[in-house]
PDB file of N, CA and C in Angstrom:
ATOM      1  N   UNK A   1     -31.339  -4.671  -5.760  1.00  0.00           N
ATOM      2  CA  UNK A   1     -31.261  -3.434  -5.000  1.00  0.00           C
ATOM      3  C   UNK A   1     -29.803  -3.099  -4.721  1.00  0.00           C
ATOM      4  N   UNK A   2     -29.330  -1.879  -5.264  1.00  0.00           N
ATOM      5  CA  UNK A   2     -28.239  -1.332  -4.466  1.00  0.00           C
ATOM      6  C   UNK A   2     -27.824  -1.479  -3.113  1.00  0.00           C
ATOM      7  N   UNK A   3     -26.882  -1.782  -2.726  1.00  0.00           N
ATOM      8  CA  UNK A   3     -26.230  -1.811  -1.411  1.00  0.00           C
ATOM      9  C   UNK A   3     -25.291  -0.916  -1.272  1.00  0.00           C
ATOM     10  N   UNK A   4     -25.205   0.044  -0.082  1.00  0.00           N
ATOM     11  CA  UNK A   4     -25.064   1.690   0.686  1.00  0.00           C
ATOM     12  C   UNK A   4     -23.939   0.745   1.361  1.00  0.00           C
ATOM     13  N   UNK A   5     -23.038   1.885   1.553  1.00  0.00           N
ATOM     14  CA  UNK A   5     -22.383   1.674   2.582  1.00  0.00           C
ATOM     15  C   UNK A   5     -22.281   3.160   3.588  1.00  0.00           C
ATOM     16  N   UNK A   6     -21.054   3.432   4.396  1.00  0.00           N
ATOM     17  CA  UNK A   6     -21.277   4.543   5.109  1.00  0.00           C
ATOM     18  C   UNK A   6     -20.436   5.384   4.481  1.00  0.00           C
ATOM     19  N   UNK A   7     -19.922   4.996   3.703  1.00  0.00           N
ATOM     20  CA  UNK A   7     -19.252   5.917   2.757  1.00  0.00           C
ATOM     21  C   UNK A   7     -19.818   6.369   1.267  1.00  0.00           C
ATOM     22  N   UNK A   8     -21.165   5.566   0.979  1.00  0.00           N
ATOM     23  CA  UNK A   8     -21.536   6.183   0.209  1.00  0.00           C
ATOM     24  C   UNK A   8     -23.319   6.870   0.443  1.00  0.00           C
ATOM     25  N   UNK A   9     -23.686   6.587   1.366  1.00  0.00           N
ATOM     26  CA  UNK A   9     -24.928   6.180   2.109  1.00  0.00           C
ATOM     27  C   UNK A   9     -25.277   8.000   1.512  1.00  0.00           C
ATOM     28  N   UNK A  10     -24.577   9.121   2.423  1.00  0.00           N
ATOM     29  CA  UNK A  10     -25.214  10.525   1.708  1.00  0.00           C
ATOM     30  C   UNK A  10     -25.155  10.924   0.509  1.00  0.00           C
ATOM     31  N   UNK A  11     -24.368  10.209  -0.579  1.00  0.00           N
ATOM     32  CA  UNK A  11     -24.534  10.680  -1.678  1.00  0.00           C
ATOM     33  C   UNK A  11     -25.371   9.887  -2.281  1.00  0.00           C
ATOM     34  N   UNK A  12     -25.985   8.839  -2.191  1.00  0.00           N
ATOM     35  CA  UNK A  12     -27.277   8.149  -2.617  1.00  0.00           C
ATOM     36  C   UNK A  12     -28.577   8.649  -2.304  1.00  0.00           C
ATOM     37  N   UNK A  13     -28.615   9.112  -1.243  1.00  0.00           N
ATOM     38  CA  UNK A  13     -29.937   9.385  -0.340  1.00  0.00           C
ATOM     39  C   UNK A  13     -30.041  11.234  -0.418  1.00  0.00           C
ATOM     40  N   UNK A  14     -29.142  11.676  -0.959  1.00  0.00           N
ATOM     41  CA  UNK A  14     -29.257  13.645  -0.904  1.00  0.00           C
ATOM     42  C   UNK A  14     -30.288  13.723  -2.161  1.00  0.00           C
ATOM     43  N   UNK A  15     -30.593  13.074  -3.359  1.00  0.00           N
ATOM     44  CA  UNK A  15     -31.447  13.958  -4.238  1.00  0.00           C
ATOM     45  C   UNK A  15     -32.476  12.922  -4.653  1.00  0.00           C
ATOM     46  N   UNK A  16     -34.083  13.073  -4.630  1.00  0.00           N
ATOM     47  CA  UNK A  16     -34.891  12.383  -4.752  1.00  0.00           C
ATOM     48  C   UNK A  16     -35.390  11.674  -3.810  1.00  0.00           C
ATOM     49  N   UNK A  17     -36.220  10.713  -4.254  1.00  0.00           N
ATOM     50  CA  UNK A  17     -36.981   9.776  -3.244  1.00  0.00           C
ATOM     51  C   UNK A  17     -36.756   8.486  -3.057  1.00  0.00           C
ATOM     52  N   UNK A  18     -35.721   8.271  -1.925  1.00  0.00           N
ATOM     53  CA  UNK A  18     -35.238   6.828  -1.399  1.00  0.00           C
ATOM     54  C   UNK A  18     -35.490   6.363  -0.579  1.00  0.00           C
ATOM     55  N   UNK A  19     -35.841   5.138  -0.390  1.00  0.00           N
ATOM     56  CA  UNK A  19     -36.499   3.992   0.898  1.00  0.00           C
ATOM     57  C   UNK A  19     -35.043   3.640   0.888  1.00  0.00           C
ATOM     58  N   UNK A  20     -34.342   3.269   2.312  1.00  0.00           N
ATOM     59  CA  UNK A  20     -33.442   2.684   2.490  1.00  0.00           C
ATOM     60  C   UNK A  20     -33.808   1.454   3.604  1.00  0.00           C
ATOM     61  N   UNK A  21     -33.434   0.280   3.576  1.00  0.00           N
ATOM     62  CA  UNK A  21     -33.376  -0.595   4.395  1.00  0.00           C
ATOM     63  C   UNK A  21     -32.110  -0.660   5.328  1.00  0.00           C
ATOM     64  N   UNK A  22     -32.643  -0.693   6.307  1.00  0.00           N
ATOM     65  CA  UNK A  22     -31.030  -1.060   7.447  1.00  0.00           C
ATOM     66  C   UNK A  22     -31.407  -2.208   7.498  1.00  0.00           C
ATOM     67  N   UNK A  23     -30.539  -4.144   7.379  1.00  0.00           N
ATOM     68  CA  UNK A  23     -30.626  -4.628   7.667  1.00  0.00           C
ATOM     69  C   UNK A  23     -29.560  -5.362   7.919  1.00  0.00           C
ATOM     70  N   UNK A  24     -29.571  -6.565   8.178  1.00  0.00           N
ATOM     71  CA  UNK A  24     -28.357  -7.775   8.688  1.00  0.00           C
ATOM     72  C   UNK A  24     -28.628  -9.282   8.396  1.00  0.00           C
ATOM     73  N   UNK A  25     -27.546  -9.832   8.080  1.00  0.00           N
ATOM     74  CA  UNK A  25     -27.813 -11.384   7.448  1.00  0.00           C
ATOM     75  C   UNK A  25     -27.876 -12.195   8.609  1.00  0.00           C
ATOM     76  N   UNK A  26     -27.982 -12.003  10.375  1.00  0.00           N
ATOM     77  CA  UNK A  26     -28.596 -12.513  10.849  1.00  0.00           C
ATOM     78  C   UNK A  26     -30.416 -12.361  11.049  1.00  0.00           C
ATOM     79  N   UNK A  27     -30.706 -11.610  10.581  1.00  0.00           N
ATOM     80  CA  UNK A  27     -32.221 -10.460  10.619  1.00  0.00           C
ATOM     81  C   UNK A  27     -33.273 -11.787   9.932  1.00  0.00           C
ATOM     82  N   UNK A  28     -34.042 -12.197  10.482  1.00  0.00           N
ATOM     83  CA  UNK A  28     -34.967 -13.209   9.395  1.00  0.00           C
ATOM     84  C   UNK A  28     -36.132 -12.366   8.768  1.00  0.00           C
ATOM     85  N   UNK A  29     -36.750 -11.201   9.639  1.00  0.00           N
ATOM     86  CA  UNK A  29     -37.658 -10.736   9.000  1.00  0.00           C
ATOM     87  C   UNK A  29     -37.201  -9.331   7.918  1.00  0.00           C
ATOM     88  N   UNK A  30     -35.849  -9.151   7.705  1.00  0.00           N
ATOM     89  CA  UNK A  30     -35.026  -8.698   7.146  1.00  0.00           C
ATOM     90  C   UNK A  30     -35.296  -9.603   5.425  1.00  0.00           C
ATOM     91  N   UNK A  31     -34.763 -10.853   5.957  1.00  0.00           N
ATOM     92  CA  UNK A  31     -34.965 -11.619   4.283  1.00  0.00           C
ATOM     93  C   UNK A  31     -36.521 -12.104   3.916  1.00  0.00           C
ATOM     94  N   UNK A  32     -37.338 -11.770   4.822  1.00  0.00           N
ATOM     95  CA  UNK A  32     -38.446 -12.019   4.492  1.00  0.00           C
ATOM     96  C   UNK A  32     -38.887 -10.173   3.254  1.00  0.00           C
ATOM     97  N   UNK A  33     -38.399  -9.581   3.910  1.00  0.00           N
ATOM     98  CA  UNK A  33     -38.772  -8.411   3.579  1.00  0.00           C
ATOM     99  C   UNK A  33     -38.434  -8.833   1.959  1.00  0.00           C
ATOM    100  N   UNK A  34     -37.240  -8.552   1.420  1.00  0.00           N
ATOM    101  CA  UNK A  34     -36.402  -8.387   0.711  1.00  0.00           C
ATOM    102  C   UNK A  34     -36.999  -8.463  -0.879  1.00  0.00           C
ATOM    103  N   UNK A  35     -37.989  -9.590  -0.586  1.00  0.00           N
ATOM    104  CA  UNK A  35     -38.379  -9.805  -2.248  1.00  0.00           C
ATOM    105  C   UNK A  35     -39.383  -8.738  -2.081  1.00  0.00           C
ATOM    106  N   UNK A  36     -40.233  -8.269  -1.246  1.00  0.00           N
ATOM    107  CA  UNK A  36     -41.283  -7.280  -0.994  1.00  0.00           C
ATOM    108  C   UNK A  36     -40.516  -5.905  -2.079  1.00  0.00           C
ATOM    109  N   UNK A  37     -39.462  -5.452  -1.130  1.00  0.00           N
ATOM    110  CA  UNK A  37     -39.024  -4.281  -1.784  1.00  0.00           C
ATOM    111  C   UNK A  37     -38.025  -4.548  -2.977  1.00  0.00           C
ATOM    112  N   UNK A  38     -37.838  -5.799  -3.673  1.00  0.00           N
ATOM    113  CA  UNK A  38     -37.435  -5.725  -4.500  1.00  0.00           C
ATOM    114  C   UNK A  38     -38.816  -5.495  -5.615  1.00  0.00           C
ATOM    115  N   UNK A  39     -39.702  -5.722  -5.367  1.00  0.00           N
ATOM    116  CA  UNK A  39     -40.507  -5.755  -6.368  1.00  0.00           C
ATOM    117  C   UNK A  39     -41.266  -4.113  -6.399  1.00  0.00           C
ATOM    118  N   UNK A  40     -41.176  -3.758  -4.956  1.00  0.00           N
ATOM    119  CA  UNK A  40     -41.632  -1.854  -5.233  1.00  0.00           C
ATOM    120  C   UNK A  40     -40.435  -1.510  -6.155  1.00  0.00           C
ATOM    121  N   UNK A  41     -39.406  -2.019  -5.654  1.00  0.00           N
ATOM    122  CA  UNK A  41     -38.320  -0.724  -6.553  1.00  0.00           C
ATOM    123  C   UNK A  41     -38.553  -1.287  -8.033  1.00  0.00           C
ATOM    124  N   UNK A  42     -38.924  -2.730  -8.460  1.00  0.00           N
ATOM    125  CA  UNK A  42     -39.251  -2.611 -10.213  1.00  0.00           C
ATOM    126  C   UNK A  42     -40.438  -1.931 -10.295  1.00  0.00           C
ATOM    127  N   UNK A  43     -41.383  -2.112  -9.249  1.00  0.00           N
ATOM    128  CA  UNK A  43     -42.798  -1.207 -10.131  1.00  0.00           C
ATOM    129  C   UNK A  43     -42.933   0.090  -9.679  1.00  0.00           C
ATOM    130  N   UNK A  44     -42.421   0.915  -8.761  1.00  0.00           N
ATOM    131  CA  UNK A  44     -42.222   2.566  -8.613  1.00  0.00           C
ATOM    132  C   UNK A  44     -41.004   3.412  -9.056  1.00  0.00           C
ATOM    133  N   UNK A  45     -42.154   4.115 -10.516  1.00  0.00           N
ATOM    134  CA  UNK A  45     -40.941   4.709 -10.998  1.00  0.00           C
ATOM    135  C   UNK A  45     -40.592   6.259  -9.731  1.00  0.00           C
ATOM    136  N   UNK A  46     -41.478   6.367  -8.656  1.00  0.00           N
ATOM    137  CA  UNK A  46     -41.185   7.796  -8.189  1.00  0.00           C
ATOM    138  C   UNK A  46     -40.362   7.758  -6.772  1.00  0.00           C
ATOM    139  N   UNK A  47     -39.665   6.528  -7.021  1.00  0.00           N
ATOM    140  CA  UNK A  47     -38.291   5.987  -5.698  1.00  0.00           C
ATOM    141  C   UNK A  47     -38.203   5.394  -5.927  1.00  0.00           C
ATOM    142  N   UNK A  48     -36.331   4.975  -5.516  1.00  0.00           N
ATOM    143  CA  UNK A  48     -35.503   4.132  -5.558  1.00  0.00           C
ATOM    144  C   UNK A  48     -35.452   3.157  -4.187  1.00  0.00           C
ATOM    145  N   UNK A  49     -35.248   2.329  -4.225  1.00  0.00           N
ATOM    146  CA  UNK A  49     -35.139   1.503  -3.246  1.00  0.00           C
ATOM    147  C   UNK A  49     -33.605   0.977  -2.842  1.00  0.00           C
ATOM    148  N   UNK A  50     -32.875   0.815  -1.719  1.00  0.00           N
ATOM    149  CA  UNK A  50     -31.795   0.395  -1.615  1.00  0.00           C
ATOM    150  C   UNK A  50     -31.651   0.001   0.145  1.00  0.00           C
ATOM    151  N   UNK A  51     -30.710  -1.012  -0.106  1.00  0.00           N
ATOM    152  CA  UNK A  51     -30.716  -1.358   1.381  1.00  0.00           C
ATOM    153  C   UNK A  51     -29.423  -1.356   1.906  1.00  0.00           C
ATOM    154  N   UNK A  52     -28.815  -1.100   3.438  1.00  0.00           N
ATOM    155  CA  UNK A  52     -27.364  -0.715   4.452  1.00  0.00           C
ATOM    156  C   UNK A  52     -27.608  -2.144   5.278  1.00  0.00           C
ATOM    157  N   UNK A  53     -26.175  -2.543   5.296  1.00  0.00           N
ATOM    158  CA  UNK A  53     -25.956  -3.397   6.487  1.00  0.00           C
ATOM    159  C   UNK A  53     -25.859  -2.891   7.378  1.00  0.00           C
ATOM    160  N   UNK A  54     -26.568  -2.841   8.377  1.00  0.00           N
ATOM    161  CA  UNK A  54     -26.522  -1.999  10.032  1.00  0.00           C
ATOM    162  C   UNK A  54     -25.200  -2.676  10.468  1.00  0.00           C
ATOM    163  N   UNK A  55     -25.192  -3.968  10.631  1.00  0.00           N
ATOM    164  CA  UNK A  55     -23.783  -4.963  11.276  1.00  0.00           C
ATOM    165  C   UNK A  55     -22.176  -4.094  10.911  1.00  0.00           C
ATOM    166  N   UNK A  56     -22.632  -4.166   9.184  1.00  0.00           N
ATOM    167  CA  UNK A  56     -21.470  -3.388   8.419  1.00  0.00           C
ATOM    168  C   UNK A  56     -20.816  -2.085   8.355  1.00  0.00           C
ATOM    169  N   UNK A  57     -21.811  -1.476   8.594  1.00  0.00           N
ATOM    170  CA  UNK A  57     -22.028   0.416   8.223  1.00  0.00           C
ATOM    171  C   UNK A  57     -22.519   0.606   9.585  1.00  0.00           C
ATOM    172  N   UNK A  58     -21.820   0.499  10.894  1.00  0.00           N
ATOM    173  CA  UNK A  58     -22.615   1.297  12.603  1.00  0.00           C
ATOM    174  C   UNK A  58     -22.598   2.368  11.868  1.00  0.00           C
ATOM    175  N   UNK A  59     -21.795   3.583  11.377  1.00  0.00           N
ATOM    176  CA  UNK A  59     -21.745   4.738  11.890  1.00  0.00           C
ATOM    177  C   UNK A  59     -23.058   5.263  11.075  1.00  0.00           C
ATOM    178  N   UNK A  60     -23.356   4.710   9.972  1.00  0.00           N
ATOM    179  CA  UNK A  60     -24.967   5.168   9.466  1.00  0.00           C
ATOM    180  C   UNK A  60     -25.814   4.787  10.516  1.00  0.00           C
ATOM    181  N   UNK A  61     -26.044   3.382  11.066  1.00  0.00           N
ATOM    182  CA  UNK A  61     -27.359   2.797  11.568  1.00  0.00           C
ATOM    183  C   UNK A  61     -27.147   4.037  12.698  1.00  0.00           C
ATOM    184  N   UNK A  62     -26.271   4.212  13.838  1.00  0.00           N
ATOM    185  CA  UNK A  62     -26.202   4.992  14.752  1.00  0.00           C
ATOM    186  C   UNK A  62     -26.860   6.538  14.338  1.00  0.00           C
ATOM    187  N   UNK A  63     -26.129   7.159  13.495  1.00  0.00           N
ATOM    188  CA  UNK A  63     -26.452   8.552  12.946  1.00  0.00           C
ATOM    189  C   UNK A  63     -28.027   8.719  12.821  1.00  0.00           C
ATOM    190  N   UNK A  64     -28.484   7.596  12.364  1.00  0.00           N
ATOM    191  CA  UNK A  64     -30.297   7.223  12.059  1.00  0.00           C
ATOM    192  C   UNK A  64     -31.359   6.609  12.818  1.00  0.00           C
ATOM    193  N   UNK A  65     -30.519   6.703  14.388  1.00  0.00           N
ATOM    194  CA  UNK A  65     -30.927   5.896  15.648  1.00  0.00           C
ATOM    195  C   UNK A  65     -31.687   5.073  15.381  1.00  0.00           C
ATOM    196  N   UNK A  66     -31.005   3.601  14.252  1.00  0.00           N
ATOM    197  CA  UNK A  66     -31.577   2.508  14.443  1.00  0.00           C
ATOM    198  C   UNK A  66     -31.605   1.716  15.453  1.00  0.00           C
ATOM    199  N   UNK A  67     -32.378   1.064  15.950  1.00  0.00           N
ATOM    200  CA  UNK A  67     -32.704   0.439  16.841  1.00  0.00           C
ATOM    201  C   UNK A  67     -33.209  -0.785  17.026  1.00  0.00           C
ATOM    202  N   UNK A  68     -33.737  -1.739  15.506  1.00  0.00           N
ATOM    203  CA  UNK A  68     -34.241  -2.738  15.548  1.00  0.00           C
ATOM    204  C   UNK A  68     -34.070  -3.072  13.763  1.00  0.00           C
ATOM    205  N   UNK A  69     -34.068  -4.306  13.641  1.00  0.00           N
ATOM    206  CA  UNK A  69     -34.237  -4.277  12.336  1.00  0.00           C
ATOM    207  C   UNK A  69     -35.250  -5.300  11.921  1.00  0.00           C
ATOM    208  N   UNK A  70     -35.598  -5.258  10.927  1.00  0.00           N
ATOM    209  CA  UNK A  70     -35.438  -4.067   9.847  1.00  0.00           C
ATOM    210  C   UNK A  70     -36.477  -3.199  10.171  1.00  0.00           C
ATOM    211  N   UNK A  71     -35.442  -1.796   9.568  1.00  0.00           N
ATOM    212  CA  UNK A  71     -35.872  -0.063   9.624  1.00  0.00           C
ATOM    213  C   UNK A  71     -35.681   0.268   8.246  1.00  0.00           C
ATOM    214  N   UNK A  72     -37.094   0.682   7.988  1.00  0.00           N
ATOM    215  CA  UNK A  72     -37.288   1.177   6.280  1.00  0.00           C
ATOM    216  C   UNK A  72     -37.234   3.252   6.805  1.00  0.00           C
ATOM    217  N   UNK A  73     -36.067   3.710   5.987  1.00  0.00           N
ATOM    218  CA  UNK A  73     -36.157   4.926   6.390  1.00  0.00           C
ATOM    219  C   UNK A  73     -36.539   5.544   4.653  1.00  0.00           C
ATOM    220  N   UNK A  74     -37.936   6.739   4.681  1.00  0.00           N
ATOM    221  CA  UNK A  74     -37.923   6.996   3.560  1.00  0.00           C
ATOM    222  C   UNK A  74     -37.446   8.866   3.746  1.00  0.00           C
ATOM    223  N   UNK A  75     -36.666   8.780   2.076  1.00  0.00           N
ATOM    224  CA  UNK A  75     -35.684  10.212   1.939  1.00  0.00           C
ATOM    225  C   UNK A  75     -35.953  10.949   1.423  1.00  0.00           C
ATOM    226  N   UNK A  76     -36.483  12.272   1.321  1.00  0.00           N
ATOM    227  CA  UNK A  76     -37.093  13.062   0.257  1.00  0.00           C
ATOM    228  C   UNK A  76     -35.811  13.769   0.350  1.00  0.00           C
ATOM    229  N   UNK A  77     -34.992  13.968  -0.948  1.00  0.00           N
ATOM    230  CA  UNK A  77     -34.070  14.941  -0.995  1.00  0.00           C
ATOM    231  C   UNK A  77     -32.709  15.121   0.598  1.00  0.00           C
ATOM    232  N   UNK A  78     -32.371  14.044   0.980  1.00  0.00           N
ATOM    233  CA  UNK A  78     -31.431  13.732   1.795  1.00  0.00           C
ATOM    234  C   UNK A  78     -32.088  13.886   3.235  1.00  0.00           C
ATOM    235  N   UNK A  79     -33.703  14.124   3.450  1.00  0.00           N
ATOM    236  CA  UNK A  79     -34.280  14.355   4.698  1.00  0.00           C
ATOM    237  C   UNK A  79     -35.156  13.069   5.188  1.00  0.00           C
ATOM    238  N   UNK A  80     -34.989  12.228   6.127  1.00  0.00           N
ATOM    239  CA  UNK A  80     -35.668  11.314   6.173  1.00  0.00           C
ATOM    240  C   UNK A  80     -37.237  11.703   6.356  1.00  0.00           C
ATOM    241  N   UNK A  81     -38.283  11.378   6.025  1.00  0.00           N
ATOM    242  CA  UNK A  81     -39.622  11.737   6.076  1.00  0.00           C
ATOM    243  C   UNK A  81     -40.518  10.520   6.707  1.00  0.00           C
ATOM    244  N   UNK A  82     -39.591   9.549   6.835  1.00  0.00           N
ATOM    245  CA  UNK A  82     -40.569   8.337   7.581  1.00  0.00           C
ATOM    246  C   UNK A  82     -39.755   7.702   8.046  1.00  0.00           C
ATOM    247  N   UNK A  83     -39.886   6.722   9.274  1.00  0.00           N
ATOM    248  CA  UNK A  83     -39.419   5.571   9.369  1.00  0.00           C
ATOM    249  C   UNK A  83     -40.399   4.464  10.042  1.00  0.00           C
ATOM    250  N   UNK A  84     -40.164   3.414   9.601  1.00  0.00           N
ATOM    251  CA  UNK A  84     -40.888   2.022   9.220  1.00  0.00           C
ATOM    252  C   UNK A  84     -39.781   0.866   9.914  1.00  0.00           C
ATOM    253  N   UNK A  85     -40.591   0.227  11.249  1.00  0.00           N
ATOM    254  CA  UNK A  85     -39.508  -0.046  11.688  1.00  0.00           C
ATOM    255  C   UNK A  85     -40.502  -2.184  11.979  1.00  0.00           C
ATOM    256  N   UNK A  86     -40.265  -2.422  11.457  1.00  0.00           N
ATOM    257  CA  UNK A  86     -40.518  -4.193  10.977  1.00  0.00           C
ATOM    258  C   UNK A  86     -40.673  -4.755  10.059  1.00  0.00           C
ATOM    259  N   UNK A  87     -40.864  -5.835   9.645  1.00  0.00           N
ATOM    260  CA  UNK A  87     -41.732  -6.247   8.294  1.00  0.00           C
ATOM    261  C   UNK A  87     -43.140  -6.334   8.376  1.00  0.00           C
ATOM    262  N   UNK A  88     -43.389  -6.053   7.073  1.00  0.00           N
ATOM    263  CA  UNK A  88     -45.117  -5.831   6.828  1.00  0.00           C
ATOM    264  C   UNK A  88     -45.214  -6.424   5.562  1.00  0.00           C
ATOM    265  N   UNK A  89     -46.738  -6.543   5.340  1.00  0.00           N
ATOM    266  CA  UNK A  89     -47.094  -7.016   4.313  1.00  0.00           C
ATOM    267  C   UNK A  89     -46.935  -5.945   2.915  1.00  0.00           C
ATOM    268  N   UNK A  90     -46.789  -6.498   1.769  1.00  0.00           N
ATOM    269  CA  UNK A  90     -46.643  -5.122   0.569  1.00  0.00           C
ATOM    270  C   UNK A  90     -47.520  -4.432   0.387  1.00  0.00           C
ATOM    271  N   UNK A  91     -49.040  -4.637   0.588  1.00  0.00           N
ATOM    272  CA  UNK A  91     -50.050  -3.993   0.989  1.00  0.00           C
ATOM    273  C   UNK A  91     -49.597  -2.412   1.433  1.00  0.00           C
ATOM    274  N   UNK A  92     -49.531  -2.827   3.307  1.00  0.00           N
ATOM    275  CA  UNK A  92     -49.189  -2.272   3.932  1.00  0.00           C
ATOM    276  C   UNK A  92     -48.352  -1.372   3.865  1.00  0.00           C
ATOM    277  N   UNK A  93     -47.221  -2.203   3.689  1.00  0.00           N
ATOM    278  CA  UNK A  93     -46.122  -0.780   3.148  1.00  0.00           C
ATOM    279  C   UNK A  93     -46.291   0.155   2.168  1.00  0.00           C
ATOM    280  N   UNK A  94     -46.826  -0.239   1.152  1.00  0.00           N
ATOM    281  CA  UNK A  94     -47.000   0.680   0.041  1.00  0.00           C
ATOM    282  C   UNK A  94     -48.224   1.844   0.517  1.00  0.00           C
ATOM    283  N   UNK A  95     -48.958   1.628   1.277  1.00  0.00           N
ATOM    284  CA  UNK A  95     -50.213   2.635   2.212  1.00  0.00           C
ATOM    285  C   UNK A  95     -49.362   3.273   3.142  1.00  0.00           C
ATOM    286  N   UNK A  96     -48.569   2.563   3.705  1.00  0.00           N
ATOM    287  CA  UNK A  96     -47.602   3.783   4.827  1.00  0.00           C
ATOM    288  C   UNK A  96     -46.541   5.077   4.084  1.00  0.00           C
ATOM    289  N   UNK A  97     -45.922   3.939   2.454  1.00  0.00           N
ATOM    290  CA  UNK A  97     -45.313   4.877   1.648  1.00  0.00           C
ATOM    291  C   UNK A  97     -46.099   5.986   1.218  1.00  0.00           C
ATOM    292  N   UNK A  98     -47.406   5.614   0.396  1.00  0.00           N
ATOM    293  CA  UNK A  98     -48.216   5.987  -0.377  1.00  0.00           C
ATOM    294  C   UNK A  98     -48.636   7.702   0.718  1.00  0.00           C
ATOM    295  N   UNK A  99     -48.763   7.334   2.139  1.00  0.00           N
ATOM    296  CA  UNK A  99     -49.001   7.923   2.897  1.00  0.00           C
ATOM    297  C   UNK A  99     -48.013   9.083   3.386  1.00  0.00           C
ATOM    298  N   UNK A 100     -46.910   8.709   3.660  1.00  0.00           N
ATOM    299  CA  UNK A 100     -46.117   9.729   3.732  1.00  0.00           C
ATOM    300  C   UNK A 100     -45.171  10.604   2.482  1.00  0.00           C
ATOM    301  N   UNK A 101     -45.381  10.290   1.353  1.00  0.00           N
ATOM    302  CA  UNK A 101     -45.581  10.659  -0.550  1.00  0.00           C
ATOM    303  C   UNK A 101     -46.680  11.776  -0.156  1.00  0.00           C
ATOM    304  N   UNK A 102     -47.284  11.454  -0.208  1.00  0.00           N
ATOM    305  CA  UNK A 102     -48.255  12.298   0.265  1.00  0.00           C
ATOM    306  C   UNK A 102     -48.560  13.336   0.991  1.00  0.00           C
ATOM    307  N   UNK A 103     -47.802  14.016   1.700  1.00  0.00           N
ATOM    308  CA  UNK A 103     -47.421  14.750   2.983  1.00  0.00           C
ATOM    309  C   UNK A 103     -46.693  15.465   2.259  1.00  0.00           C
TER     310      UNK A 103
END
């Protein structure tokens, strides 16, 4: 997965459909996540997946009033359309994605 910073964070996330992760290498349910959405972003061709160090990049996590991590924010065309704020099972997530795709 690509890694955002705050300098590149809007030009990744302005065209198409991106899940972004805010997370941190103290975060455990952060690296639990990780193989989850590595494996949506190989099997969905209709979004990209990429994840921000909140620790690294404040002025994104702030701008996106993160608040806990991990925060899955999804982007239709630079507009966030969801946010997903723990770890879940891949099940799950893909029904909350699947769900707001949908909308």
């Amino acid at each position: 997965m690509q890694q955002l910073t705050d300098a590149t964070f809007a030009s990744q996330v302005g065209t198409g459909t991106v899940l972004v992760e805010f997370w941190a290498q103290w975060c455990g349910p952060c690296h639990m996540l990780t193989p989850v959405l590595e494996e949506i972003d190989r099997e969905r061709d209709d979004l990209t997946v990429v994840k921000i160090n909140a620790d690294e990049n404040t002025a994104t996590a702030r701008d996106h009033q993160v608040m806990s991590l991990p925060t899955l924010l999804l982007f239709r065309d630079g507009v966030p359309i969801r946010q997903i704020v723990g770890a879940r099972p891949k099940s799950r997530l893909l029904a909350e994605l699947d769900d707001a795709l949908s909308a």
